Coordinates of C-alpha atoms in Angstrom, one line a residue:
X1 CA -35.9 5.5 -112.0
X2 CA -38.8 4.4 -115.0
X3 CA -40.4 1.5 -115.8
X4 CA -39.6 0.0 -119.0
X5 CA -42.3 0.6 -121.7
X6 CA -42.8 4.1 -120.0
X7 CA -45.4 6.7 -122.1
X8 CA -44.6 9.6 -119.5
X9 CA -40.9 9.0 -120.4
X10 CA -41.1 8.9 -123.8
X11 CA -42.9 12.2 -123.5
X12 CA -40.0 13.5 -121.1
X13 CA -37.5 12.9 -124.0
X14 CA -39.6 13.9 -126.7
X15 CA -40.1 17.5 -125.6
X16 CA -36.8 17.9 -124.7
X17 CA -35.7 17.2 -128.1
X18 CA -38.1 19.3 -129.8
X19 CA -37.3 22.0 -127.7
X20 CA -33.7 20.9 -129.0
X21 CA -34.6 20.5 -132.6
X22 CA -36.6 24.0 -132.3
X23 CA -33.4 25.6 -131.7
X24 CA -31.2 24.3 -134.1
X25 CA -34.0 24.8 -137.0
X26 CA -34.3 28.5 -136.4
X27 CA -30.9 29.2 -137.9
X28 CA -31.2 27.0 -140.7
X29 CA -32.7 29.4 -143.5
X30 CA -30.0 32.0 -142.2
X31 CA -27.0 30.4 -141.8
X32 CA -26.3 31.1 -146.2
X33 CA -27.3 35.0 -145.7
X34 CA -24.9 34.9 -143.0
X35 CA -22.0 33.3 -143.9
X36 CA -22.3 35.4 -147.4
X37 CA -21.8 38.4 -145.7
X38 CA -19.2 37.5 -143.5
X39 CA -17.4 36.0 -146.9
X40 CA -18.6 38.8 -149.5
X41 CA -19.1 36.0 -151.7
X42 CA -22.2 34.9 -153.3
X43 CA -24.4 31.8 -152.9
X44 CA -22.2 29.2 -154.7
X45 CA -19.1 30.3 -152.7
X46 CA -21.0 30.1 -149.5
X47 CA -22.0 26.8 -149.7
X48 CA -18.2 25.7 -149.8
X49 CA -17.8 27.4 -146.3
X50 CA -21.2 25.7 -145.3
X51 CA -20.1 22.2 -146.1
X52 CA -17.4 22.6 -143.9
X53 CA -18.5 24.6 -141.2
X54 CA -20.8 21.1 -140.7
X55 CA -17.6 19.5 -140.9
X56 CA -16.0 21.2 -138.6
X57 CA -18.8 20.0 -135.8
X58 CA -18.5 16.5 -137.1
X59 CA -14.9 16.1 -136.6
X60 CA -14.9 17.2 -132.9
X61 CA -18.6 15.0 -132.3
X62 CA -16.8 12.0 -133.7
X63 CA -14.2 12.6 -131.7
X64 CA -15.9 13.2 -128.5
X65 CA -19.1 11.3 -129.0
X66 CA -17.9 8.4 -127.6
X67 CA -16.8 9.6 -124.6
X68 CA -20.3 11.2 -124.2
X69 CA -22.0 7.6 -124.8
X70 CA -19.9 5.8 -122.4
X71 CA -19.8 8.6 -119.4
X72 CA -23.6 8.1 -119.7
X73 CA -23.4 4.2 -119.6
X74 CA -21.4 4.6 -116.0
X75 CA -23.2 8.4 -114.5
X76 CA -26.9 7.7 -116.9
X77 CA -28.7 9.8 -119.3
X78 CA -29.7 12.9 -117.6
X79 CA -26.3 14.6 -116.7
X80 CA -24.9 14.2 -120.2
X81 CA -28.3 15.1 -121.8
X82 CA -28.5 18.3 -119.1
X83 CA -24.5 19.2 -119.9
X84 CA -25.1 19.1 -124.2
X85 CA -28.1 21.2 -123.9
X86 CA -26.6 23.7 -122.3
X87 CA -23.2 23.8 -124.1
X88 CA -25.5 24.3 -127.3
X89 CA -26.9 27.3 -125.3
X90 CA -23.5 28.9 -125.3
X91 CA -22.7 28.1 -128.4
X92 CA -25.6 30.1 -130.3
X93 CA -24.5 33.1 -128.4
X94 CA -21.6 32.5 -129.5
X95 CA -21.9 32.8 -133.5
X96 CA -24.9 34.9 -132.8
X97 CA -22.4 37.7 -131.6
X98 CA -18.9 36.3 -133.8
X99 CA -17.4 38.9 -135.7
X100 CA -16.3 37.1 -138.4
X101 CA -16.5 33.0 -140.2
X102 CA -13.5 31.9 -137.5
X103 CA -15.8 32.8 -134.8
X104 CA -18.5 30.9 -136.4
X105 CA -15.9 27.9 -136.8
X106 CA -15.0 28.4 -132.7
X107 CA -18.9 28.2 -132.6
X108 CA -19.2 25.1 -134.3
X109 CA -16.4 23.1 -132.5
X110 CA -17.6 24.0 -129.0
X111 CA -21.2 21.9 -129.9
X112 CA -19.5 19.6 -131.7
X113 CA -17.8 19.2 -128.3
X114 CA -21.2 19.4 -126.2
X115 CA -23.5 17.8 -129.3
X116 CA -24.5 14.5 -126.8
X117 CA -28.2 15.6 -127.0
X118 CA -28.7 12.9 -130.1
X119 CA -26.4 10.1 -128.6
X120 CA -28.5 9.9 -125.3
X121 CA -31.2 10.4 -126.6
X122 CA -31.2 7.4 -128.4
X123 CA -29.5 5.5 -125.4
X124 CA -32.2 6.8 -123.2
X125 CA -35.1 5.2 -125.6
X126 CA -33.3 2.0 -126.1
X127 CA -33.0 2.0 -122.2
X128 CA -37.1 2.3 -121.8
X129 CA -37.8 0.6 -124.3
X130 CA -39.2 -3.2 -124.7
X131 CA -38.2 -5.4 -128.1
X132 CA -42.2 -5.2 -129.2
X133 CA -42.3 -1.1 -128.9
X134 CA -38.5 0.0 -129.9
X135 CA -39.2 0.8 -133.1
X136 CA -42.2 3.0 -132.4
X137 CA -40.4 4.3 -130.0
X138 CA -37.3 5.2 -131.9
X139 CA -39.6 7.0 -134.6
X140 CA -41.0 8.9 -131.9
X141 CA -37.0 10.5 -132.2
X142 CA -37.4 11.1 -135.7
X143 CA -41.3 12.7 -134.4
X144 CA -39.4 15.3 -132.5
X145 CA -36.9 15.8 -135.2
X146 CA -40.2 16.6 -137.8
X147 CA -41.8 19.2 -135.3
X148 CA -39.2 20.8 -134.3
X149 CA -38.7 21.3 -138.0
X150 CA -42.0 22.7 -138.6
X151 CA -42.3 25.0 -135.6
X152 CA -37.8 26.1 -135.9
X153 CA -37.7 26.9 -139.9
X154 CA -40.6 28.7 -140.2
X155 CA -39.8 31.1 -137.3
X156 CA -36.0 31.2 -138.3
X157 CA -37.3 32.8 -141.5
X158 CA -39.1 35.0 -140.5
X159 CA -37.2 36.0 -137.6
X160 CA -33.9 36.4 -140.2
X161 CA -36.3 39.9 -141.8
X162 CA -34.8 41.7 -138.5
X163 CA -31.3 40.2 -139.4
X164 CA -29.4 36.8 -139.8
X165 CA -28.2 37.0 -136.6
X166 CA -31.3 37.8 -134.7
X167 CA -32.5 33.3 -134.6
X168 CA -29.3 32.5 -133.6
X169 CA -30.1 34.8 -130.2
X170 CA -33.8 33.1 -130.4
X171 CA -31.9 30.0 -130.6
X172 CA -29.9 29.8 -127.5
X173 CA -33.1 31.2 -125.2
X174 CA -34.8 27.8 -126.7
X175 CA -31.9 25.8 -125.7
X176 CA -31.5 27.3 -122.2
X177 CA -35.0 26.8 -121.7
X178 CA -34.6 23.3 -122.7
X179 CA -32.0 22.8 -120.3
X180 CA -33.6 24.2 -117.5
X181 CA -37.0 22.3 -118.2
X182 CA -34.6 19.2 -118.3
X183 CA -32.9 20.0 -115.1
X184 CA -36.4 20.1 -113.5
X185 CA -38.5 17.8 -115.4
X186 CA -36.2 14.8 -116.8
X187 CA -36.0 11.7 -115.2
X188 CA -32.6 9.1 -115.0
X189 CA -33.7 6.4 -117.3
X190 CA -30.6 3.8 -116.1
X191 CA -31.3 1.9 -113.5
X192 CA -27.6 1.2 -110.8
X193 CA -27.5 -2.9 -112.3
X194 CA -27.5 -1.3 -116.2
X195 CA -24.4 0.8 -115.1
X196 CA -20.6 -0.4 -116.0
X197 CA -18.0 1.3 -115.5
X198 CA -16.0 3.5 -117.7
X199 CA -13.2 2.6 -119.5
X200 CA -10.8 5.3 -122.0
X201 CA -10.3 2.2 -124.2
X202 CA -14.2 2.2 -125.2
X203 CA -14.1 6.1 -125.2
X204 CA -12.5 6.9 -127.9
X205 CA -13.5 7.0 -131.2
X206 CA -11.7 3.7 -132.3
X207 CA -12.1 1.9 -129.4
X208 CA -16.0 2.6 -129.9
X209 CA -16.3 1.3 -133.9
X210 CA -14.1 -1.5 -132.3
X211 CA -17.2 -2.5 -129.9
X212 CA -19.2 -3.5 -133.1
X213 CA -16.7 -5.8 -134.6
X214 CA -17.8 -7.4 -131.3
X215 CA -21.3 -7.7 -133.1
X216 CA -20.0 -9.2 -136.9
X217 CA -23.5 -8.9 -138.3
X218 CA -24.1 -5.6 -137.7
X219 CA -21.3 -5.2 -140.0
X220 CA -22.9 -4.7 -143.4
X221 CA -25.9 -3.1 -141.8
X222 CA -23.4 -0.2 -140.3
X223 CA -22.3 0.1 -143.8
X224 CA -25.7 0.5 -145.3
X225 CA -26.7 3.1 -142.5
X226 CA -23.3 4.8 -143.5
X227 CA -24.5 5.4 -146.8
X228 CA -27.9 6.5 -146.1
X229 CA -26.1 8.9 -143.7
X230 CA -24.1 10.7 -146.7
X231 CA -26.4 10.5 -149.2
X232 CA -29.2 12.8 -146.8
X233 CA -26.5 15.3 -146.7
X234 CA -27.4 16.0 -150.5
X235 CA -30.5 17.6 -148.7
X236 CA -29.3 18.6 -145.3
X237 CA -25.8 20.8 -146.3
X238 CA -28.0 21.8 -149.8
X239 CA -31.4 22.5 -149.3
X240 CA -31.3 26.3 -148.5
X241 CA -28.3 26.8 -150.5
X242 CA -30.0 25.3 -153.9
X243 CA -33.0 26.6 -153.2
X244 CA -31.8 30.3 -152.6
X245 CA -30.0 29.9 -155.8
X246 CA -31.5 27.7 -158.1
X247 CA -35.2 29.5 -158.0
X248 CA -34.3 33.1 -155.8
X249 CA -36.2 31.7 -152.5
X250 CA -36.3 34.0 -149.5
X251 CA -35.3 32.9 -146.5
X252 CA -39.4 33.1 -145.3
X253 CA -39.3 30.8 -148.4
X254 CA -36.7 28.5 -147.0
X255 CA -38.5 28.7 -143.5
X256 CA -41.8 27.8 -144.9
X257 CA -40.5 24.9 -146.7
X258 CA -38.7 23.3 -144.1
X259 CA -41.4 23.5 -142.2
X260 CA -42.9 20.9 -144.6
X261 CA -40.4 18.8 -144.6
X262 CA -41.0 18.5 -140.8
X263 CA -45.0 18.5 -141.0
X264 CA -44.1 15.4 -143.0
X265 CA -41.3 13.5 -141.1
X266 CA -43.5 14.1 -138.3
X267 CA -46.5 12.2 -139.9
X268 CA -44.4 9.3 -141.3
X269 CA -42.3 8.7 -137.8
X270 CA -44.9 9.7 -135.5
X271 CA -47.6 8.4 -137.1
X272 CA -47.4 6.2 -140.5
X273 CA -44.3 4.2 -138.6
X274 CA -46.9 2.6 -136.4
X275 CA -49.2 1.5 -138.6
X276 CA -46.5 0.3 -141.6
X277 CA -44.2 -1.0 -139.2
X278 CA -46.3 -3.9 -138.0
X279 CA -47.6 -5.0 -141.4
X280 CA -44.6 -4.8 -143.5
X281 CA -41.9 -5.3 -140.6
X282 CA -38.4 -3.8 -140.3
X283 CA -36.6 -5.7 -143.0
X284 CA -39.6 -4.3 -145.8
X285 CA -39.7 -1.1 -143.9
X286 CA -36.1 -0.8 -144.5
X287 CA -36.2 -2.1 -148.5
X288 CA -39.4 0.5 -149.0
X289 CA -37.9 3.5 -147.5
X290 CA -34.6 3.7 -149.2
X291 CA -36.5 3.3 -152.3
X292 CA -38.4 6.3 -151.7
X293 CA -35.6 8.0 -150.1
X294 CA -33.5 7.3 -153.5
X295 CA -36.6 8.3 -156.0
X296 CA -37.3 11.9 -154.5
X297 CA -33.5 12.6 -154.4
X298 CA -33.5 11.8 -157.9
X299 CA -37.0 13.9 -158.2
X300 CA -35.1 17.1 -156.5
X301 CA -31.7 16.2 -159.4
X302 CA -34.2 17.5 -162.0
X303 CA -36.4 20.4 -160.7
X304 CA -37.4 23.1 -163.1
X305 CA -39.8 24.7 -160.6
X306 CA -40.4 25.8 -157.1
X307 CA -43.7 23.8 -156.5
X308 CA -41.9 20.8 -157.6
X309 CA -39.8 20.6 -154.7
X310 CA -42.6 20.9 -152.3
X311 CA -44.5 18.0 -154.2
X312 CA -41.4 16.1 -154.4
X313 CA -40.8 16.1 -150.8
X314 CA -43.8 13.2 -150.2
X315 CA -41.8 10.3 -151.5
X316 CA -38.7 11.8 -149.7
X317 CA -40.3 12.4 -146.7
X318 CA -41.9 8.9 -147.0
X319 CA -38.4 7.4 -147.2
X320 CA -38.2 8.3 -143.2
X321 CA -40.3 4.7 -142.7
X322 CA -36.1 2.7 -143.0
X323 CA -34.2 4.9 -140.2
X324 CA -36.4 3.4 -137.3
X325 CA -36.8 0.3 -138.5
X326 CA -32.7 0.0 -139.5
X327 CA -32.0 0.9 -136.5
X328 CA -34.4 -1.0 -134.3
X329 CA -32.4 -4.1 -136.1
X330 CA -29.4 -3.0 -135.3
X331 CA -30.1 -2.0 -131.6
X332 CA -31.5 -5.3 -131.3
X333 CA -28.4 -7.0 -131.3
X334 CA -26.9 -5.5 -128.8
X335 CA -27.5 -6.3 -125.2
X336 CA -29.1 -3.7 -122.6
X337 CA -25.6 -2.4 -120.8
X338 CA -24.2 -1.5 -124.1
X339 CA -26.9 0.4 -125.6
X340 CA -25.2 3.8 -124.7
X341 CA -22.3 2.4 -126.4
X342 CA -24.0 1.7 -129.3
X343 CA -25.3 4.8 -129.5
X344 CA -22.0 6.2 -129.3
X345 CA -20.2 4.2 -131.9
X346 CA -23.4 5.0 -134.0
X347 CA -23.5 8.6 -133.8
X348 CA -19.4 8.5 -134.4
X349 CA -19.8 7.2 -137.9
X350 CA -22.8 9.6 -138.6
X351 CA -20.7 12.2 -137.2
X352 CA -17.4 10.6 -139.6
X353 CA -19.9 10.7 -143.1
X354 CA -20.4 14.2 -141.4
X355 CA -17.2 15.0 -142.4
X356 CA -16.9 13.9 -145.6
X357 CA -21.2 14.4 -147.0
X358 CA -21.2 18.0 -146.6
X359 CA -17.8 19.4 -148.3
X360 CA -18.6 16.5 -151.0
X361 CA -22.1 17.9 -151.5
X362 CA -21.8 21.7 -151.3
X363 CA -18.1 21.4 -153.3
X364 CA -20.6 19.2 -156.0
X365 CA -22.7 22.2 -155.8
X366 CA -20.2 24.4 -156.1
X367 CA -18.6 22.6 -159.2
X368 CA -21.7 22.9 -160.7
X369 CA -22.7 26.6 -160.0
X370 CA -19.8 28.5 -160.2
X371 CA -19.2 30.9 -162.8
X372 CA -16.3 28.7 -164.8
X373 CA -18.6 25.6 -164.1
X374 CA -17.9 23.0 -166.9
X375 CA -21.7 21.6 -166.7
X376 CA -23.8 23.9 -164.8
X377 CA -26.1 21.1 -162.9
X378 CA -27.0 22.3 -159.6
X379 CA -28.9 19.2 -159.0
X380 CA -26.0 17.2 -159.1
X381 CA -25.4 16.7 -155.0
X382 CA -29.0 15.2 -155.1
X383 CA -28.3 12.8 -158.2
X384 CA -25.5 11.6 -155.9
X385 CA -27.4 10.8 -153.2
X386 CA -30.5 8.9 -155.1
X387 CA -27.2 6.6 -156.1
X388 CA -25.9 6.4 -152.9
X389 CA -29.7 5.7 -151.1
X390 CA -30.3 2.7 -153.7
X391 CA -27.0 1.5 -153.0
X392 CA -27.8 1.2 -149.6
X393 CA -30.7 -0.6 -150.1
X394 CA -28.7 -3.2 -152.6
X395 CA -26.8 -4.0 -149.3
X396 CA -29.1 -4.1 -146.8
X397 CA -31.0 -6.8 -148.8
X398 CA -28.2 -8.8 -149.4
X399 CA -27.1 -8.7 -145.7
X400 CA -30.8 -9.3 -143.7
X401 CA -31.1 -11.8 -146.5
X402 CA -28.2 -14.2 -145.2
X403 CA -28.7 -13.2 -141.8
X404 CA -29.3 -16.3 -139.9
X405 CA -27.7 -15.0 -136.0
X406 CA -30.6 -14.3 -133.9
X407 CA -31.1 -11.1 -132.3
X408 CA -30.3 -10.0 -128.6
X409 CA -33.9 -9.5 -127.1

C-alpha cells in the first residue's frame, strides 16, 4: 500500500497512462483513411461513420463504467486498471485485422466494455492524493494525456505510409506492454479501511448519477463539465476529418499536428497548472480556461489556412488550465470511500455526451460538406463548441458564485 502525497505513485500511474494514451493516439490520423475504404465513401461520409463508431464505445462505457468504478472501490485500483489495459490489447487486434466497418463496431464495443483505464485512473489519484496537491496531481492525468499525444500521433502517421492498419497492430503491442509493466510495476493505491463493499444498486449507470444527487452542489458543476465535455468533441471526433478535408492534410500531416496539441496540453497540465493554479485558484482557473477553450474553437470556425490551425491551437491548448481545477472542486466534495464512485458516475456522463458530441459534430460536418450542402461551412462543429464552452463558463460562475456548502477535505 502508498502513502498519501506519494511522487513514486504518481509516477506509477502516469507511465502507465502514457503508455495507454501512446496506443490509442497511434490510430488517430488513420482511423478516416480506414473507415473510407472500408465505406468507399469519401471524407464527408466517413466522418458520419466516425461519429458513431465513438458512439458506439460510449454507449457500452456508460453503461459499464460504473460497474468498473465500484468493483475497484471494493477489490482496489490495480486489478481493474490491469483487466482494461489488457482488454484494449485485444481490441486493437481486433479492428487491426476486421474485415469490414461491423468488425470495427465489434472492436469498439469490446473497449468500450474494458475502457476503466480513465475511471481508475482518476480514482487512484484522488486516493493518493492530499486536498493541497489534488489539483496538481490531477493535471499530471491530463500530462500523460499531452505526451502520449505527442509521442502516439506522430508515429501513427507515419506508421499509416505502410497501411492504415499497420498502428492499429503497433497499438495493441503498446497496450500489452502496458499491461504487463502494470502487472509488474503498479502498486494497490486503496488501503482495506477505504474499501466498501459492492452493491448492483450503485453499479449501474443510474444508480451511479443517483450518488451525486447525494452531493446537491455538485449539481450545476456536473452540468457545466457536461458541456465542456461535448463541446471538445468539436475537436476530438473532427480534427483529422476537417483537416484531411478542409486543406488536403496527410495523415504525417495529421500526426504531426496532434503531436502539438499534445506538446502543449503537456506544458499547460504538467507544467503551467502548477504555477497558475496557486495564484489564480480553481474557481479563476476554471472562469480563464473556458474562455480560452471557447475563443480558439471559435479561432478553428474560421480557418482559411493550414498554419492557422497550428497557431490557433495556443489559446485552445491553454484552455486545459479549467479540467483540473473543475474537477479538483468537484472531487473535493466527496469523501475518500467514494472517490471511485465518483469517478465512475463522472466518466458515465463523459461517456453519455460521448454519445450524443460525436454524431452531433461529424453529422454538423457532414451537413456542411456534403455535396447538396445548403451552406458549405466546415467550420461549423467548432462554432458550436466555442458556444457551448462559454456557456459553460456562464454556469460555472453563477454556481461557485452562490456556493456557500463547504467542501469535503
Amino acid at each position: 500500500m502508498i502513502k498519501k502525497d506519494s511522487n513514486a505513485a504518481v509516477g506509477f500511474i502516469f507511465i502507465t497512462l502514457l503508455l495507454d494514451i501512446i496506443g490509442w493516439g497511434i490510430i488517430i490520423p488513420v482511423v478516416p483513411k480506414l473507415i473510407g475504404g472500408m465505406i468507399n465513401g469519401d471524407i464527408s461520409e466517413a466522418s458520419k461513420y466516425g461519429g458513431w463508431l465513438t458512439a458506439a464505445y460510449a454507449i457500452t462505457q456508460f453503461c459499464f463504467a460504473p460497474l468498473i468504478g465500484n468493483l475497484s472501490d471494493k477489490y482496489g485500483r490495480r486489478p481493474v486498471l490491469l483487466f482494461s489495459l489488457f482488454g484494449f490489447g485485444m481490441d486493437y487486434l481486433l479492428v487491426a485485422f476486421a474485415p469490414n466497418i461491423y468488425w470495427l463496431f465489434a472492436g469498439r464495443i469490446i473497449a468500450g466494455i474494458t475502457g476503466a483505464s480513465f475511471t481508475t485512473a482518476t480514482a487512484y489519484i484522488a486516493d493518493i492524493s492530499t486536498p493541497e496537491n489534488r489539483a496538481k496531481n490531477f493535471g499530471m492525468i491530463g500530462a500523460a494525456f499531452g505526451m502520449g499525444f505527442i509521442i502516439g500521433p506522430v508515429i501513427g502517421g507515419l506508421l499509416g505510409s505502410f497501411g492504415p492498419r499497420v498502428p492499429f497492430i503497433a497499438a495493441a503491442i503498446l497496450c500489452l506492454l502496458n499491461w504487463l509493466y502494470g502487472y509488474f510495476v503498479l502498486p494497490e493505491s486503496l488501503s482495506k479501511e477505504n474499501r466498501r463493499p459492492f452493491d448492483w444498486k450503485r453499479a449501474n449507470p443510474v444508480g451511479s448519477l443517483f450518488m451525486l444527487k447525494r452531493y446537491p452542489a455538485l449539481g450545476g458543476l456536473v452540468f457545466s463539465l457536461v458541456l465542456v465535455y461535448i463541446a471538445a468533441h468539436a475537436v476530438q471526433s473532427n480534427w483529422s476529418f476537417f483537416t484531411i478535408y478542409r486543406f488536403n492534410w496527410t495523415e504525417k500531416l495529421v500526426g504531426i499536428s496532434l503531436g502539438v496539441v499534445g506538446l502543449l496540453v503537456g506544458l499547460v497540465q504538467g507544467g503551467l497548472i502548477r504555477w497558475v493554479n496557486p495564484k489564480l485558484g480553481n474557481e479563476k482557473s476554471v472562469y480563464v480556461g473556458l474562455a480560452l477553450y471557447g475563443m480558439g474553437l471559435l479561432l478553428f470556425a474560421f480557418a482559411n489556412a493550414s498554419w492557422m490551425m497550428f497557431v490557433f491551437l495556443i489559446p485552445y491548448c491553454l484552455g486545459g488550465i479549467a479540467g483540473p481545477a473543475l474537477q479538483s472542486i468537484i472531487s473535493g466534495h466527496v469523501p475518500p470511500t467514494e472517490q471511485g464512485e465518483l469517478q465512475g458516475a463522472l466518466t458515465s456522463l463523459m461517456s453519455a455526451t460521448s454519445i450524443i458530441g460525436p454524431p452531433i459534430m461529424t453529422n454538423l460536418f457532414y451537413f456542411f460538406t456534403h455535396k447538396s450542402a445548403p451552406i458549405h461551412f466546415p467550420g461549423a462543429p467548432f462554432l458550436l463548441g466555442a458556444v457551448l464552452m462559454f456557456g459553460s463558463a456562464i454556469i460555472a460562475y453563477y454556481v461557485l458564485s452562490h456556493e456557500k456548502k463547504p467542501a469535503i477535505q
